[in-house]
Structures are given as C-alpha cells and as structure tokens.
GROMACS .gro file of C-alpha atoms in nm:
model
  285
    1LYS     CA    1   1.050  -0.767  -2.286
    2ILE     CA    2   0.757  -0.766  -2.515
    3ALA     CA    3   0.793  -0.461  -2.575
    4ALA     CA    4   1.167  -0.425  -2.669
    5LEU     CA    5   1.107  -0.724  -2.883
    6CYS     CA    6   0.889  -0.548  -3.082
    7ALA     CA    7   1.007  -0.271  -3.034
    8ALA     CA    8   0.729  -0.075  -2.910
    9PRO     CA    9   0.667   0.177  -2.680
   10VAL     CA   10   0.575   0.160  -2.342
   11VAL     CA   11   0.248   0.372  -2.205
   12HIS     CA   12   0.223   0.309  -1.796
   13THR     CA   13  -0.124   0.425  -1.671
   14TYR     CA   14  -0.100   0.473  -1.254
   15HIS     CA   15  -0.411   0.431  -1.116
   16THR     CA   16  -0.290   0.341  -0.750
   17LEU     CA   17  -0.108   0.491  -0.461
   18TYR     CA   18   0.053   0.124  -0.347
   19GLU     CA   19   0.197   0.374  -0.103
   20ASP     CA   20  -0.160   0.300   0.087
   21TYR     CA   21  -0.196  -0.016   0.086
   22THR     CA   22   0.100  -0.143   0.252
   23HIS     CA   23  -0.085  -0.234   0.527
   24TYR     CA   24  -0.190  -0.535   0.390
   25PHE     CA   25   0.112  -0.671   0.373
   26SER     CA   26   0.367  -0.492   0.580
   27PRO     CA   27   0.335  -0.383   0.943
   28SER     CA   28   0.668  -0.183   0.873
   29GLU     CA   29   0.419   0.098   0.664
   30LYS     CA   30   0.710   0.347   0.685
   31LEU     CA   31   0.997   0.097   0.510
   32VAL     CA   32   0.708  -0.073   0.319
   33LYS     CA   33   0.635   0.280   0.158
   34ARG     CA   34   0.956   0.388   0.096
   35ALA     CA   35   1.008   0.103  -0.116
   36SER     CA   36   0.670   0.109  -0.343
   37ALA     CA   37   0.822   0.478  -0.386
   38PHE     CA   38   1.202   0.288  -0.507
   39PHE     CA   39   0.992   0.059  -0.688
   40SER     CA   40   0.734   0.296  -0.853
   41LYS     CA   41   1.022   0.523  -0.975
   42LYS     CA   42   1.238   0.201  -1.113
   43VAL     CA   43   0.917   0.032  -1.366
   44LEU     CA   44   0.806   0.438  -1.416
   45ASN     CA   45   1.151   0.540  -1.582
   46SER     CA   46   1.145   0.269  -1.772
   47THR     CA   47   0.882   0.341  -2.012
   48ASP     CA   48   0.808   0.563  -2.288
   49ALA     CA   49   0.567   0.750  -2.107
   50VAL     CA   50   0.305   0.760  -1.789
   51ILE     CA   51  -0.114   0.812  -1.764
   52ALA     CA   52  -0.174   0.982  -1.450
   53PRO     CA   53  -0.570   0.996  -1.346
   54THR     CA   54  -0.520   1.372  -1.156
   55GLU     CA   55  -0.282   1.605  -1.047
   56LYS     CA   56  -0.247   1.507  -0.741
   57VAL     CA   57  -0.075   1.175  -0.833
   58ARG     CA   58   0.129   1.339  -1.140
   59GLU     CA   59   0.270   1.563  -0.782
   60ILE     CA   60   0.350   1.232  -0.632
   61LEU     CA   61   0.525   1.100  -0.871
   62SER     CA   62   0.724   1.418  -0.996
   63GLY     CA   63   0.795   1.357  -0.606
   64TYR     CA   64   0.923   1.023  -0.626
   65GLY     CA   65   1.202   1.030  -0.881
   66VAL     CA   66   0.984   0.969  -1.166
   67THR     CA   67   1.149   1.176  -1.495
   68THR     CA   68   0.896   1.023  -1.748
   69PRO     CA   69   0.687   1.244  -1.929
   70VAL     CA   70   0.306   1.199  -1.734
   71TYR     CA   71   0.027   1.319  -1.883
   72THR     CA   72  -0.325   1.401  -1.648
   73ILE     CA   73  -0.585   1.191  -1.801
   74PRO     CA   74  -0.865   1.150  -1.599
   75SER     CA   75  -1.040   0.799  -1.663
   76GLY     CA   76  -1.406   0.843  -1.810
   77VAL     CA   77  -1.726   0.654  -1.688
   78ASP     CA   78  -1.983   0.543  -1.839
   79LEU     CA   79  -2.218   0.871  -1.826
   80ALA     CA   80  -2.537   0.733  -2.004
   81LYS     CA   81  -2.519   0.448  -1.710
   82PHE     CA   82  -2.573   0.646  -1.442
   83ASN     CA   83  -2.763   0.981  -1.628
   84LEU     CA   84  -3.060   0.751  -1.675
   85PRO     CA   85  -3.262   0.787  -1.348
   86PRO     CA   86  -3.439   0.396  -1.275
   87SER     CA   87  -3.823   0.377  -1.207
   88ALA     CA   88  -3.964   0.428  -0.867
   89CYS     CA   89  -4.088   0.137  -0.838
   90GLU     CA   90  -3.779   0.007  -0.868
   91LEU     CA   91  -3.562   0.220  -0.628
   92ARG     CA   92  -3.888   0.183  -0.326
   93LYS     CA   93  -3.837  -0.201  -0.438
   94ILE     CA   94  -3.455  -0.175  -0.312
   95ARG     CA   95  -3.551   0.043   0.001
   96LEU     CA   96  -3.829  -0.173   0.119
   97SER     CA   97  -3.557  -0.469   0.089
   98LEU     CA   98  -3.300  -0.281   0.298
   99GLY     CA   99  -3.585  -0.139   0.574
  100ILE     CA  100  -3.545   0.203   0.372
  101SER     CA  101  -3.882   0.396   0.482
  102ASP     CA  102  -4.034   0.660   0.258
  103THR     CA  103  -3.943   0.942   0.502
  104ASP     CA  104  -3.562   0.821   0.597
  105ARG     CA  105  -3.325   1.014   0.478
  106VAL     CA  106  -3.080   0.867   0.331
  107LEU     CA  107  -2.677   0.951   0.314
  108VAL     CA  108  -2.523   0.716   0.079
  109PHE     CA  109  -2.122   0.547   0.035
  110VAL     CA  110  -2.008   0.311  -0.235
  111GLY     CA  111  -1.685   0.158  -0.225
  112ARG     CA  112  -1.450  -0.120  -0.171
  113LEU     CA  113  -1.419  -0.164   0.215
  114GLY     CA  114  -1.037  -0.120   0.305
  115ARG     CA  115  -0.901   0.042   0.530
  116GLU     CA  116  -0.745   0.270   0.343
  117LYS     CA  117  -1.115   0.398   0.273
  118ASN     CA  118  -1.136   0.560   0.620
  119VAL     CA  119  -1.523   0.477   0.651
  120ASP     CA  120  -1.409   0.431   1.034
  121GLU     CA  121  -1.523   0.813   1.044
  122LEU     CA  122  -1.812   0.836   0.829
  123LEU     CA  123  -1.884   0.590   1.148
  124LEU     CA  124  -1.742   0.844   1.413
  125LEU     CA  125  -1.930   1.150   1.205
  126MET     CA  126  -2.269   0.928   1.213
  127LYS     CA  127  -2.233   0.899   1.656
  128ASN     CA  128  -2.109   1.189   1.756
  129SER     CA  129  -2.386   1.422   1.530
  130VAL     CA  130  -2.750   1.463   1.541
  131LEU     CA  131  -2.840   1.429   1.139
  132ASN     CA  132  -3.160   1.230   1.161
  133ALA     CA  133  -3.057   1.037   0.861
  134LYS     CA  134  -2.925   0.644   0.794
  135LEU     CA  135  -2.605   0.566   0.639
  136LEU     CA  136  -2.597   0.358   0.339
  137ILE     CA  137  -2.308   0.101   0.324
  138VAL     CA  138  -2.296  -0.020  -0.064
  139GLY     CA  139  -1.995  -0.258  -0.130
  140ASP     CA  140  -1.766  -0.526   0.035
  141GLY     CA  141  -1.399  -0.563   0.113
  142PRO     CA  142  -1.211  -0.761   0.380
  143TYR     CA  143  -1.251  -0.444   0.663
  144ARG     CA  144  -1.620  -0.507   0.647
  145PRO     CA  145  -1.667  -0.673   0.991
  146SER     CA  146  -1.488  -0.426   1.175
  147LEU     CA  147  -1.700  -0.206   1.077
  148GLU     CA  148  -1.965  -0.348   1.161
  149GLU     CA  149  -1.873  -0.458   1.487
  150SER     CA  150  -1.770  -0.067   1.538
  151ALA     CA  151  -2.149   0.072   1.404
  152SER     CA  152  -2.273  -0.177   1.691
  153ARG     CA  153  -1.988  -0.109   1.973
  154LEU     CA  154  -2.118   0.260   1.884
  155GLY     CA  155  -2.442   0.239   1.883
  156ILE     CA  156  -2.536   0.349   1.605
  157GLY     CA  157  -2.609  -0.044   1.438
  158HIS     CA  158  -2.987   0.064   1.320
  159LYS     CA  159  -2.856   0.404   1.164
  160VAL     CA  160  -2.623   0.204   0.906
  161ILE     CA  161  -2.738  -0.001   0.746
  162PHE     CA  162  -2.475  -0.251   0.502
  163ALA     CA  163  -2.593  -0.351   0.145
  164GLY     CA  164  -2.309  -0.552   0.085
  165MET     CA  165  -2.176  -0.567  -0.279
  166ALA     CA  166  -2.406  -0.457  -0.564
  167ALA     CA  167  -2.468  -0.652  -0.871
  168PRO     CA  168  -2.285  -0.394  -1.198
  169GLU     CA  169  -2.583  -0.334  -1.294
  170ASP     CA  170  -2.803  -0.229  -0.984
  171VAL     CA  171  -2.530   0.067  -0.912
  172ALA     CA  172  -2.666   0.350  -1.048
  173LYS     CA  173  -2.983   0.219  -0.864
  174TYR     CA  174  -2.791   0.244  -0.523
  175TYR     CA  175  -2.671   0.627  -0.539
  176ARG     CA  176  -3.000   0.760  -0.596
  177LEU     CA  177  -3.136   0.564  -0.296
  178GLY     CA  178  -2.917   0.864  -0.115
  179ASP     CA  179  -3.003   1.218  -0.070
  180VAL     CA  180  -2.610   1.277  -0.052
  181PHE     CA  181  -2.280   1.117  -0.168
  182ILE     CA  182  -2.042   1.097   0.142
  183SER     CA  183  -1.659   0.993   0.203
  184ALA     CA  184  -1.408   1.019   0.366
  185SER     CA  185  -1.101   0.853   0.194
  186ARG     CA  186  -0.778   1.022   0.207
  187SER     CA  187  -0.649   0.746  -0.032
  188GLU     CA  188  -0.768   0.778  -0.387
  189THR     CA  189  -0.613   0.900  -0.681
  190GLN     CA  190  -0.936   1.006  -0.832
  191GLY     CA  191  -1.228   0.821  -0.684
  192LEU     CA  192  -1.465   0.710  -0.995
  193THR     CA  193  -1.763   0.659  -0.747
  194TYR     CA  194  -1.771   1.047  -0.681
  195LEU     CA  195  -1.802   1.083  -1.093
  196GLU     CA  196  -2.093   0.801  -1.060
  197ALA     CA  197  -2.204   0.915  -0.739
  198MET     CA  198  -2.235   1.382  -0.994
  199ALA     CA  199  -2.328   1.100  -1.302
  200SER     CA  200  -2.648   1.059  -1.080
  201GLY     CA  201  -2.741   1.373  -0.994
  202ARG     CA  202  -2.609   1.354  -0.610
  203PRO     CA  203  -2.437   1.657  -0.419
  204LEU     CA  204  -2.095   1.536  -0.262
  205VAL     CA  205  -1.937   1.638   0.097
  206CYS     CA  206  -1.626   1.479   0.119
  207ARG     CA  207  -1.287   1.480   0.289
  208ARG     CA  208  -1.165   1.775   0.188
  209ASP     CA  209  -0.865   1.613  -0.096
  210LYS     CA  210  -0.658   1.696  -0.395
  211SER     CA  211  -0.840   1.450  -0.597
  212LEU     CA  212  -1.099   1.642  -0.613
  213THR     CA  213  -0.947   1.984  -0.689
  214GLY     CA  214  -1.109   2.114  -0.995
  215LEU     CA  215  -1.442   1.865  -0.888
  216VAL     CA  216  -1.594   1.885  -0.601
  217GLU     CA  217  -1.679   2.315  -0.573
  218ASN     CA  218  -1.829   2.427  -0.260
  219GLY     CA  219  -2.145   2.551  -0.252
  220VAL     CA  220  -2.204   2.456  -0.637
  221ASN     CA  221  -2.198   2.126  -0.687
  222GLY     CA  222  -2.085   1.989  -0.285
  223PHE     CA  223  -1.908   2.063  -0.061
  224GLN     CA  224  -1.490   1.911   0.092
  225TYR     CA  225  -1.484   1.919   0.476
  226ASP     CA  226  -1.203   1.957   0.701
  227THR     CA  227  -1.375   1.885   1.027
  228ALA     CA  228  -1.644   1.704   1.162
  229GLY     CA  229  -1.833   2.102   1.248
  230GLU     CA  230  -1.788   2.162   0.889
  231PHE     CA  231  -1.938   1.771   0.767
  232LEU     CA  232  -2.249   1.852   1.013
  233THR     CA  233  -2.318   2.188   0.906
  234CYS     CA  234  -2.283   2.074   0.479
  235VAL     CA  235  -2.523   1.755   0.530
  236ASN     CA  236  -2.817   1.958   0.730
  237GLN     CA  237  -2.720   2.240   0.505
  238LEU     CA  238  -2.828   1.935   0.199
  239LEU     CA  239  -3.056   1.707   0.371
  240GLY     CA  240  -3.253   2.036   0.512
  241ASP     CA  241  -3.290   2.226   0.213
  242CYS     CA  242  -3.423   2.043  -0.081
  243GLU     CA  243  -3.445   2.313  -0.361
  244ALA     CA  244  -3.033   2.391  -0.258
  245ARG     CA  245  -3.003   1.973  -0.281
  246LYS     CA  246  -3.172   1.985  -0.691
  247THR     CA  247  -2.965   2.243  -0.748
  248MET     CA  248  -2.606   2.091  -0.646
  249GLY     CA  249  -2.695   1.769  -0.797
  250ALA     CA  250  -2.785   1.929  -1.069
  251ASN     CA  251  -2.470   2.143  -1.109
  252ALA     CA  252  -2.256   1.824  -1.046
  253MET     CA  253  -2.428   1.637  -1.337
  254SER     CA  254  -2.303   1.896  -1.559
  255ALA     CA  255  -1.946   1.943  -1.362
  256VAL     CA  256  -1.872   1.592  -1.518
  257SER     CA  257  -2.056   1.609  -1.863
  258ASP     CA  258  -1.693   1.580  -2.013
  259TYR     CA  259  -1.587   1.256  -1.801
  260SER     CA  260  -1.732   1.005  -2.061
  261VAL     CA  261  -1.528   0.752  -2.160
  262GLY     CA  262  -1.541   0.839  -2.476
  263THR     CA  263  -1.326   1.155  -2.385
  264PHE     CA  264  -1.104   0.930  -2.189
  265ALA     CA  265  -1.074   0.774  -2.529
  266GLU     CA  266  -1.036   1.079  -2.743
  267LYS     CA  267  -0.734   1.233  -2.485
  268VAL     CA  268  -0.608   0.880  -2.474
  269MET     CA  269  -0.555   0.787  -2.820
  270ASP     CA  270  -0.317   1.127  -2.880
  271VAL     CA  271  -0.102   1.081  -2.608
  272TYR     CA  272  -0.009   0.716  -2.838
  273LYS     CA  273  -0.040   0.903  -3.148
  274SER     CA  274   0.252   1.118  -2.959
  275ILE     CA  275   0.462   0.837  -2.871
  276LEU     CA  276   0.464   0.698  -3.178
  277ALA     CA  277   0.516   1.000  -3.384
  278HIS     CA  278   0.828   1.058  -3.114
  279GLN     CA  279   0.971   0.709  -3.171
  280CYS     CA  280   0.932   0.791  -3.576
  281ARG     CA  281   1.132   1.094  -3.543
  282LYS     CA  282   1.370   0.882  -3.311
  283LEU     CA  283   1.427   0.622  -3.574
  284ALA     CA  284   1.481   0.863  -3.878
  285ALA     CA  285   1.740   0.996  -3.724
   0.00000   0.00000   0.00000
C-alpha cells in the first residue's frame, strides 16, 4: 500500500521456503504446503522483482507459477569476521569449557535447532558409525530437548555436545573448534552457515542439496553425500588426513571469496537501478 501511494516499485527477497516450516502450525502438511505455494505466488506476482539466493529457490518459485522477474543473488557474509582465526588461547578456553580435549577430533554443526534442519540424521550417523570424533552442536531452538533425548536414547550422549546459543561475536570461534563442518539439512535456500564455515577454512560434509550446487565441490573443498556409507567415508578421509583437511579448508575459504556483503550489496543495487530505469521508461511512455 505504501509503495502504491509513493509510486515506488517493490522488490521482494525470498529467503525462506515456507513449505518446509508448515509442521509448526498445522497437522496437515500437504494442505498447508499448497496454501504456502499459493500465497507465495500471489504475493510475489504483485511485486516488480524478486531476489532469490540460489537457483534452487528460483526453480521452486517458477514451479509455484511466479511470473515476476526473479534475480539470483546469493546473500553475503562478513568474510573478515570468519577469515581471521581467533587465538589458540581463546579456542583452548572454549574447548575446556565444553569438555573437548586437545586430542579430540570434532565435527561441528552450527544452526537453529528445528525439525527442518534434520539434525536427527547426524545423531543416527554418529550412532551407526565407528567415527572416533565428537559432534559439537552449536545453536538452540524448539527441537533441542528432543535432540538431547535422542542422543541419550541412542547411547551417544558422551559423543555429542550441545553448546547452546553462541553470542554473535563468538560464533566464528565455534567454527574453528571443528575439524569438519557437517549438516544434513534439506530445507536450506542457501545456508549461510555453510558460507561461514567455509570462510573459517573448514571443509564441509553435507547432505546433497541443490542449494549447494556450484559451492561444495566433492574432493576439492568438501563433500556432498547421499548415503550413510558415503558420509562415513568422507568424514573418515578428512579426519584421517590432516594435509587433505588443510588443503580442502583453504580451497573452501577461496571458494567463498565472492560471497562478501559488499558484493551482495552491489548486485542488489544493480537490480534496484534496473527496476527504477524500467519504471522511468514506463512513465515516459
């Protein structure tokens, strides 16, 4: 309404696949998913442009029937914040507070603890594997009590550490506690934690997802897996080969060099300028 009164174009950024969150407010996921698609189509088709963070999202919006122009612009992160390693003293202090010894190998997950993040799968992988490592889960959310109960029931409570919510200024330190960043999420539109982990020089082992296309290259800066066996093979390879881990970590850091907040701002500004120019041509006509 405000845009109409001001004769200003509307650009909408679409960063959440609402259909993956329907379990929070309706027992009928199929029905609400259809409603979510209809709502998204209705809202987005009333705008002048849409910004999607990945091709995965652009394809989904096309499937919804969105006809408004969609521009794919990955969100950026503060690379400097994650590129700069914290002191060894700081890291050791956090490790001690979490009960992580100097010799422990650590798999780290950072994110909101909701059902859609599929952290249950990581717990099962820890249970069914012979990995000599600990799983550090950083974050909080409504699903945490269930995950803690699952870890206990699976008999892996001694291998899983729930660190809770980290202060924004400390998040970068927690990525550095891990030897490898892991995730089983299938609900990501882009996954900023993937970028942050890579900017921190950590190789990734993540469930295969279209949001990772062009970002995670198997054997170069990490791996995408489809099966439990693939996950185990990839993680064991990284944990058992320090040089390969370092090389992939360096490659990961290099791969996200174009994902800065500055680059994101410039690309968004280009969209704004294009939309404004189009509006001016329409008014002139």
